[in-house]
Short mmCIF file of C-alpha atoms and ligand atoms in Angstrom, two decimals:
data_model
loop_
_atom_site.label_atom_id
_atom_site.label_comp_id
_atom_site.label_asym_id
_atom_site.label_seq_id
_atom_site.Cartn_x
_atom_site.Cartn_y
_atom_site.Cartn_z
CA MET A 1 0.00 0.01 -0.10
CA ALA A 2 1.33 3.35 -1.00
CA ILE A 3 0.80 7.03 0.01
CA LEU A 4 0.05 9.19 -3.10
CA VAL A 5 1.84 12.64 -2.72
CA THR A 6 0.58 15.20 -5.09
CA GLY A 7 3.17 18.04 -5.65
CA GLY A 8 5.83 15.71 -4.21
CA ALA A 9 8.60 17.56 -6.10
CA GLY A 10 7.64 21.02 -4.46
CA TYR A 11 9.17 22.53 -1.46
CA ILE A 12 7.12 21.04 1.41
CA GLY A 13 6.03 17.95 -0.63
CA SER A 14 9.69 16.80 -1.26
CA HIS A 15 10.51 17.22 2.49
CA THR A 16 7.63 15.24 3.45
CA VAL A 17 8.33 12.44 0.79
CA VAL A 18 11.89 12.29 2.46
CA GLU A 19 10.29 11.68 5.91
CA LEU A 20 7.55 9.15 4.48
CA LEU A 21 10.53 7.11 2.87
CA ASN A 22 12.47 7.35 5.97
CA THR A 23 9.68 5.80 7.98
CA GLY A 24 9.47 2.94 5.40
CA LYS A 25 6.33 4.10 3.70
CA GLU A 26 5.90 3.23 -0.07
CA VAL A 27 5.59 6.54 -2.08
CA VAL A 28 3.87 7.42 -5.27
CA ILE A 29 4.29 11.01 -6.37
CA ILE A 30 2.56 12.90 -8.94
CA ASP A 31 3.95 16.38 -10.15
CA ASP A 32 3.77 18.46 -13.28
CA PHE A 33 6.86 20.60 -12.47
CA SER A 34 4.82 23.83 -12.85
CA ASN A 35 6.79 25.14 -9.86
CA SER A 36 9.46 22.47 -9.17
CA LYS A 37 12.27 20.85 -10.99
CA GLN A 38 12.94 17.13 -12.07
CA GLU A 39 16.26 17.19 -10.22
CA VAL A 40 14.49 17.11 -6.90
CA LEU A 41 13.34 13.62 -7.58
CA ASN A 42 16.96 12.38 -7.85
CA ALA A 43 17.88 14.46 -4.64
CA ILE A 44 15.14 12.49 -2.70
CA ARG A 45 16.68 9.31 -3.79
CA GLU A 46 20.15 10.33 -2.89
CA ILE A 47 18.99 11.66 0.75
CA THR A 48 16.82 8.57 1.40
CA LYS A 49 18.62 5.93 -0.57
CA LYS A 50 15.12 4.85 -1.37
CA ASP A 51 12.95 4.82 -4.44
CA PHE A 52 9.35 5.75 -5.30
CA LYS A 53 7.18 5.78 -8.39
CA PHE A 54 6.69 8.91 -10.21
CA TYR A 55 4.11 10.35 -12.70
CA GLU A 56 4.56 13.66 -14.48
CA ILE A 57 0.89 14.73 -14.47
CA ASN A 58 -1.32 17.48 -13.36
CA TYR A 59 -3.98 16.39 -10.92
CA LEU A 60 -6.69 18.11 -12.98
CA ASN A 61 -6.07 15.41 -15.60
CA ARG A 62 -8.78 13.02 -14.31
CA GLU A 63 -8.01 10.15 -16.87
CA ALA A 64 -4.23 10.29 -16.02
CA LEU A 65 -4.96 10.38 -12.11
CA GLU A 66 -7.28 7.37 -12.50
CA LYS A 67 -4.45 5.52 -14.22
CA VAL A 68 -2.28 6.18 -11.08
CA PHE A 69 -5.02 4.65 -8.78
CA GLU A 70 -5.51 1.79 -11.30
CA GLU A 71 -1.82 0.97 -11.25
CA ASN A 72 -1.05 1.46 -7.44
CA LYS A 73 -2.62 0.40 -4.32
CA ILE A 74 -3.06 3.83 -2.63
CA GLU A 75 -3.90 3.92 0.95
CA ALA A 76 -3.97 7.58 1.59
CA VAL A 77 -3.38 10.93 -0.18
CA MET A 78 -1.37 13.97 0.71
CA ASN A 79 -2.23 16.96 -1.25
CA PHE A 80 0.74 19.52 -1.85
CA ALA A 81 -0.07 20.32 -5.30
CA GLY A 82 -1.31 23.93 -5.53
CA PHE A 83 -0.25 27.41 -6.57
CA LYS A 84 0.85 29.36 -3.64
CA ALA A 85 2.09 32.99 -4.71
CA VAL A 86 -0.19 35.56 -3.00
CA GLY A 87 0.59 38.25 -5.33
CA GLU A 88 0.13 36.22 -8.48
CA SER A 89 -3.15 34.94 -7.15
CA ILE A 90 -4.56 38.38 -7.06
CA LYS A 91 -3.70 38.73 -10.72
CA LYS A 92 -4.77 35.27 -11.82
CA PRO A 93 -7.67 34.27 -9.71
CA ILE A 94 -9.30 32.00 -12.35
CA GLU A 95 -5.94 30.08 -12.63
CA TYR A 96 -5.65 29.95 -8.81
CA TYR A 97 -9.00 28.61 -8.20
CA THR A 98 -8.99 26.24 -11.17
CA ASN A 99 -5.62 24.71 -10.09
CA ASN A 100 -6.30 24.51 -6.25
CA VAL A 101 -10.00 24.08 -5.92
CA SER A 102 -10.81 22.29 -9.11
CA GLY A 103 -7.78 20.10 -8.63
CA ALA A 104 -8.69 19.12 -5.16
CA LEU A 105 -12.30 18.34 -6.34
CA VAL A 106 -10.97 16.03 -9.22
CA LEU A 107 -8.54 14.56 -6.66
CA LEU A 108 -11.25 13.87 -4.10
CA ASP A 109 -13.69 12.61 -6.63
CA THR A 110 -11.08 10.13 -7.88
CA MET A 111 -10.15 8.98 -4.38
CA ARG A 112 -13.84 8.35 -3.84
CA LYS A 113 -14.16 6.29 -6.93
CA TYR A 114 -11.29 4.09 -5.89
CA GLY A 115 -12.50 3.87 -2.10
CA VAL A 116 -9.54 5.72 -0.89
CA LYS A 117 -10.65 7.98 1.98
CA THR A 118 -7.67 9.08 3.93
CA PHE A 119 -6.50 12.60 3.13
CA VAL A 120 -3.98 14.97 4.40
CA PHE A 121 -4.36 18.48 3.21
CA SER A 122 -1.91 21.30 3.22
CA SER A 123 -3.69 24.33 4.52
CA SER A 124 -2.36 27.62 5.86
CA ALA A 125 -2.46 30.02 8.78
CA THR A 126 -3.77 32.37 6.14
CA VAL A 127 -7.38 30.95 6.73
CA TYR A 128 -7.46 32.87 9.93
CA GLY A 129 -7.38 36.26 8.09
CA ASP A 130 -6.56 38.81 10.71
CA PRO A 131 -6.52 36.66 13.72
CA GLU A 132 -9.13 37.19 16.36
CA LYS A 133 -6.54 36.34 19.16
CA ILE A 134 -2.80 35.64 19.47
CA PRO A 135 -1.66 32.84 19.66
CA ILE A 136 -3.96 31.41 17.24
CA THR A 137 -5.89 28.23 18.29
CA GLU A 138 -7.72 26.04 15.73
CA GLU A 139 -10.98 27.26 17.35
CA CYS A 140 -10.28 30.97 16.10
CA LYS A 141 -12.70 31.93 13.59
CA THR A 142 -11.61 31.74 9.79
CA GLY A 143 -12.51 33.64 6.93
CA GLU A 144 -11.92 37.21 5.36
CA THR A 145 -8.88 36.07 3.60
CA THR A 146 -7.15 38.74 1.66
CA ASN A 147 -6.44 37.03 -1.62
CA PRO A 148 -7.38 34.11 -3.83
CA TYR A 149 -4.56 31.85 -2.77
CA GLY A 150 -5.81 32.23 0.88
CA THR A 151 -9.45 31.94 -0.19
CA SER A 152 -8.69 28.73 -2.13
CA LYS A 153 -7.37 27.12 0.97
CA LEU A 154 -10.49 28.23 2.88
CA PHE A 155 -12.60 26.83 0.18
CA ILE A 156 -11.03 23.46 0.33
CA GLU A 157 -11.26 23.24 4.03
CA GLN A 158 -15.05 23.84 3.68
CA ILE A 159 -15.23 21.19 0.87
CA LEU A 160 -13.54 18.73 3.21
CA LYS A 161 -15.85 19.42 6.13
CA ASP A 162 -18.93 19.16 3.77
CA LEU A 163 -17.60 15.91 2.49
CA TYR A 164 -17.13 14.60 5.92
CA VAL A 165 -20.67 15.40 6.95
CA SER A 166 -21.96 13.75 3.74
CA ASP A 167 -19.92 10.46 4.42
CA ASN A 168 -18.22 10.10 7.88
CA SER A 169 -16.29 7.16 6.76
CA TRP A 170 -13.67 9.86 5.26
CA ASN A 171 -10.65 10.21 7.15
CA ILE A 172 -9.23 13.70 6.89
CA CYS A 173 -6.57 15.85 8.43
CA ILE A 174 -6.29 19.55 7.55
CA LEU A 175 -2.92 21.07 8.56
CA ARG A 176 -2.66 24.85 8.91
CA TYR A 177 0.92 25.87 8.12
CA PHE A 178 2.47 28.93 9.65
CA ASN A 179 5.61 30.15 7.86
CA PRO A 180 7.81 27.40 6.52
CA VAL A 181 11.38 28.17 6.07
CA GLY A 182 14.77 26.21 5.93
CA ALA A 183 15.74 23.19 3.90
CA HIS A 184 16.79 19.74 4.36
CA GLU A 185 20.20 19.64 6.37
CA SER A 186 21.86 17.77 3.35
CA GLY A 187 21.32 21.16 1.26
CA LEU A 188 20.14 18.97 -1.60
CA ILE A 189 16.28 19.99 -1.52
CA GLY A 190 14.96 23.41 -0.44
CA GLU A 191 12.78 26.35 -1.58
CA GLU A 192 13.18 27.44 -5.07
CA PRO A 193 10.68 30.31 -5.70
CA GLN A 194 10.50 31.45 -9.45
CA GLY A 195 11.41 35.02 -10.06
CA ILE A 196 11.79 37.60 -7.34
CA PRO A 197 10.75 35.94 -4.07
CA ASN A 198 7.71 37.30 -2.13
CA ASN A 199 8.43 35.58 1.11
CA LEU A 200 10.93 36.96 3.68
CA MET A 201 13.56 34.18 3.98
CA PRO A 202 14.08 33.33 0.31
CA TYR A 203 14.57 37.08 -0.11
CA VAL A 204 16.96 37.39 2.84
CA VAL A 205 19.12 34.60 1.64
CA ARG A 206 19.27 36.10 -1.82
CA VAL A 207 20.41 39.53 -0.40
CA ALA A 208 23.23 37.75 1.53
CA ALA A 209 24.13 35.96 -1.41
CA GLY A 210 24.51 38.94 -3.48
CA THR A 211 21.81 38.33 -6.08
CA LEU A 212 19.39 40.82 -4.62
CA LYS A 213 20.56 44.31 -3.51
CA GLU A 214 18.72 44.92 -0.32
CA LEU A 215 15.55 43.72 1.63
CA SER A 216 12.68 45.95 2.02
CA VAL A 217 11.28 45.66 5.46
CA PHE A 218 7.55 46.25 4.87
CA GLY A 219 6.69 48.69 7.59
CA ASN A 220 8.06 49.38 11.08
CA ASP A 221 5.06 51.00 12.62
CA TYR A 222 3.16 47.95 13.53
CA ASN A 223 2.08 47.36 17.02
CA THR A 224 4.84 44.82 17.81
CA PRO A 225 7.97 45.07 20.08
CA ASP A 226 10.10 46.51 17.14
CA GLY A 227 7.48 47.70 14.91
CA THR A 228 7.90 45.08 12.13
CA GLY A 229 5.71 42.15 11.46
CA VAL A 230 5.90 39.07 13.79
CA ARG A 231 5.36 35.49 12.37
CA ASP A 232 5.72 32.09 13.53
CA TYR A 233 8.58 30.62 11.26
CA ILE A 234 8.69 26.84 11.22
CA HIS A 235 11.46 24.70 9.92
CA VAL A 236 10.17 22.61 6.83
CA VAL A 237 11.74 19.33 8.33
CA ASP A 238 9.84 19.86 11.49
CA LEU A 239 6.66 20.59 9.32
CA ALA A 240 7.34 17.39 7.24
CA LYS A 241 7.42 15.42 10.40
CA GLY A 242 3.97 16.82 11.40
CA HIS A 243 2.59 15.22 8.30
CA ILE A 244 3.95 11.74 9.38
CA LYS A 245 2.24 12.23 12.75
CA ALA A 246 -0.94 13.29 11.03
CA LEU A 247 -1.00 10.14 9.00
CA GLU A 248 -0.19 8.02 12.10
CA LYS A 249 -3.30 9.80 13.69
CA LEU A 250 -5.49 8.84 10.67
CA GLU A 251 -4.18 5.22 10.68
CA ARG A 252 -5.22 5.14 14.41
CA GLU A 253 -8.50 6.73 14.23
CA GLN A 254 -9.64 5.33 10.84
CA LYS A 255 -12.30 8.04 10.39
CA GLY A 256 -12.80 11.61 11.47
CA LEU A 257 -11.85 15.32 10.41
CA TYR A 258 -9.16 16.78 12.26
CA ILE A 259 -7.52 20.23 12.17
CA TYR A 260 -4.17 21.18 13.59
CA ASN A 261 -1.73 24.29 13.66
CA LEU A 262 1.72 23.38 12.66
CA GLY A 263 3.86 26.05 14.12
CA THR A 264 6.45 26.61 16.94
CA GLY A 265 4.49 28.87 19.11
CA ASN A 266 7.13 31.46 18.80
CA GLY A 267 6.89 34.89 17.11
CA TYR A 268 9.85 36.52 15.42
CA SER A 269 9.88 40.06 13.83
CA VAL A 270 11.37 40.79 10.41
CA LEU A 271 14.31 42.34 12.25
CA ASP A 272 14.71 39.47 14.72
CA MET A 273 14.98 37.15 11.45
CA VAL A 274 17.40 39.44 9.81
CA LYS A 275 19.58 39.54 12.93
CA ALA A 276 19.44 35.79 13.56
CA PHE A 277 20.46 35.09 9.97
CA GLU A 278 23.41 37.41 10.21
CA LYS A 279 24.63 35.88 13.37
CA THR A 280 24.20 32.25 12.21
CA THR A 281 25.73 32.72 8.73
CA GLY A 282 28.15 35.58 9.34
CA LYS A 283 26.61 37.19 6.20
CA SER A 284 25.31 40.78 6.35
CA VAL A 285 21.87 41.47 4.98
CA ALA A 286 21.30 45.16 3.70
CA TYR A 287 17.90 46.36 4.38
CA LYS A 288 15.80 49.54 4.33
CA ILE A 289 12.37 50.36 5.92
CA THR A 290 9.56 50.90 3.32
CA GLU A 291 5.80 51.10 3.34
CA ARG A 292 3.55 48.41 4.75
CA ARG A 293 2.59 45.70 2.17
CA GLN A 294 -1.08 45.61 1.53
CA GLY A 295 -2.83 42.71 3.20
CA ASP A 296 -0.14 42.15 5.86
CA ILE A 297 -1.03 41.48 9.47
CA ALA A 298 0.89 42.89 12.40
CA THR A 299 1.31 39.48 14.29
CA CYS A 300 0.59 35.76 13.64
CA TYR A 301 1.89 32.80 15.63
CA ALA A 302 0.29 29.59 16.45
CA ASP A 303 -0.81 27.96 19.79
CA PRO A 304 0.59 24.38 18.82
CA THR A 305 -0.76 22.70 21.88
CA LYS A 306 -3.49 20.72 20.02
CA ALA A 307 -0.89 18.88 17.81
CA LYS A 308 1.37 18.21 20.63
CA GLN A 309 -1.35 16.74 22.74
CA GLU A 310 -3.30 14.83 19.83
CA LEU A 311 -0.51 13.94 17.37
CA GLY A 312 2.55 13.80 19.87
CA TRP A 313 4.30 16.38 17.54
CA GLU A 314 6.19 19.54 18.24
CA ALA A 315 8.61 21.37 16.27
CA LYS A 316 12.21 20.87 17.40
CA LEU A 317 14.39 22.95 15.32
CA GLY A 318 15.04 26.57 16.25
CA ILE A 319 15.80 29.78 14.43
CA GLU A 320 19.54 29.08 13.99
CA GLU A 321 18.70 25.78 12.21
CA MET A 322 16.30 27.72 9.92
CA CYS A 323 18.60 30.30 8.93
CA ARG A 324 21.71 27.87 8.66
CA ASP A 325 19.64 25.38 6.48
CA SER A 326 18.21 28.09 4.30
CA TRP A 327 21.66 29.48 3.72
CA ASN A 328 23.25 26.14 3.12
CA TYR A 329 20.77 25.29 0.38
CA ILE A 330 21.34 28.60 -1.36
CA GLU A 331 25.11 28.13 -1.35
CA ARG A 332 24.88 24.92 -2.85
CA HIS A 333 22.47 26.09 -5.61
CA LYS A 334 23.75 29.56 -6.44
C1 UD1 B 401 2.51 34.82 3.22
C2 UD1 B 401 1.26 34.80 2.72
C3 UD1 B 401 0.58 33.68 3.30
C4 UD1 B 401 1.25 32.37 2.94
C5 UD1 B 401 2.56 32.39 3.52
C6 UD1 B 401 3.55 31.23 3.08
C7 UD1 B 401 0.60 37.25 2.48
C8 UD1 B 401 -0.29 38.25 2.99
N1 UD1 B 401 0.49 36.10 3.15
O1 UD1 B 401 2.57 34.96 4.64
O2 UD1 B 401 -0.91 33.64 2.79
O3 UD1 B 401 0.60 31.19 3.50
O4 UD1 B 401 3.29 33.50 2.97
O5 UD1 B 401 4.64 31.14 3.70
O6 UD1 B 401 1.36 37.32 1.50
N2 UD1 B 401 8.44 40.82 4.64
C9 UD1 B 401 9.38 41.96 4.65
N3 UD1 B 401 9.99 42.10 3.29
C10 UD1 B 401 9.93 41.03 2.36
C11 UD1 B 401 9.11 39.95 2.60
C12 UD1 B 401 8.32 39.98 3.66
O7 UD1 B 401 9.42 42.88 5.39
O8 UD1 B 401 10.62 41.34 1.27
C13 UD1 B 401 7.77 40.79 6.00
C14 UD1 B 401 6.14 40.68 5.92
O9 UD1 B 401 5.77 41.98 5.97
C15 UD1 B 401 5.87 39.82 6.92
C16 UD1 B 401 6.93 38.93 7.12
O10 UD1 B 401 8.12 39.55 6.54
O11 UD1 B 401 5.82 40.57 8.19
C17 UD1 B 401 6.73 37.60 6.58
O12 UD1 B 401 6.31 37.63 5.34
P1 UD1 B 401 6.10 36.36 4.16
O13 UD1 B 401 7.28 35.69 4.29
O14 UD1 B 401 5.64 36.97 2.90
O15 UD1 B 401 4.78 35.49 4.74
P2 UD1 B 401 3.26 36.08 5.34
O16 UD1 B 401 3.31 37.42 4.89
O17 UD1 B 401 3.33 35.90 6.75
#
């Protein structure tokens, strides 16, 4: 029996595949390389010394997807396929809703057809909008997302809830990620944003590497200790391990719908991140303070208690490992 991983060549997908293979799982990956590279597959093999089956398809292609279910004994699906650039989603809402929401629907419908009802979904803390309280618990209200990317996550969460109401033999885990950073310690896989990065850490590493001139710090007049935005950065390997724990939970329970925050519970400001990066790597990061970025909130960090209690998972890697591994990856891939 295998775990089907959609988007398994992507940033979080590839790190999760490594953890799945390390725990002895059989893995089938589908990916269309729309935001990832073929080399990642060999890097996964190199890290784990294990193999997996791979199909180069888009999950909207129902026929091709059915073939994957025909040819393999799939026990569970982890869905990492999805567009994730916030700014781009505002410019291309139809593409984002089609890929993320319609893609998830085709996937779920195909799973139903083949009697596979165990599903782990990559959601995001973005579903909390401007959070009603900090730290954010899973009970906080969701909604009022500020872009189609975030709204697509919200819609899929709702679809999963409705699906579970219609048939409670489904076994679903929704994971709300906070801010994933870092890379596998081997430096063989990591984050590879296309074009100029939007997220903080990929930008910081490129300034340190000299490929970008300086970081714009988006606002220093927020109601936070140093005025810059505070987030819950989580090492991608910790995040990947959270998926293994989620899968184990679903294997124990056999049915249900579960929602967990995957964060560290620590909030770091933009300037904290810059300083930590400089201290860990010895590289300097030029920055200037600019206007706030539209749609940004002051503070966002998780209360990760529920995941600790119910999954036996907690983030282990700190800000130094996050900076070290992000830098290590870039040094190897400059
Ligand atoms: C963003 C997305 C969120 C998505 C997440 C993925 C928005 C509004 N939200 O979260 O939906 O799930 O990425 O990781 O885009 N910053 C700078 N300069 C930069 C880049 C960022 O100062 O060049 C600041 C931001 O203002 C923010 C912090 O760094 O305070 C983190 O930003 P970012 O990495 O883009 O993540 P989020 O905005 O938290």
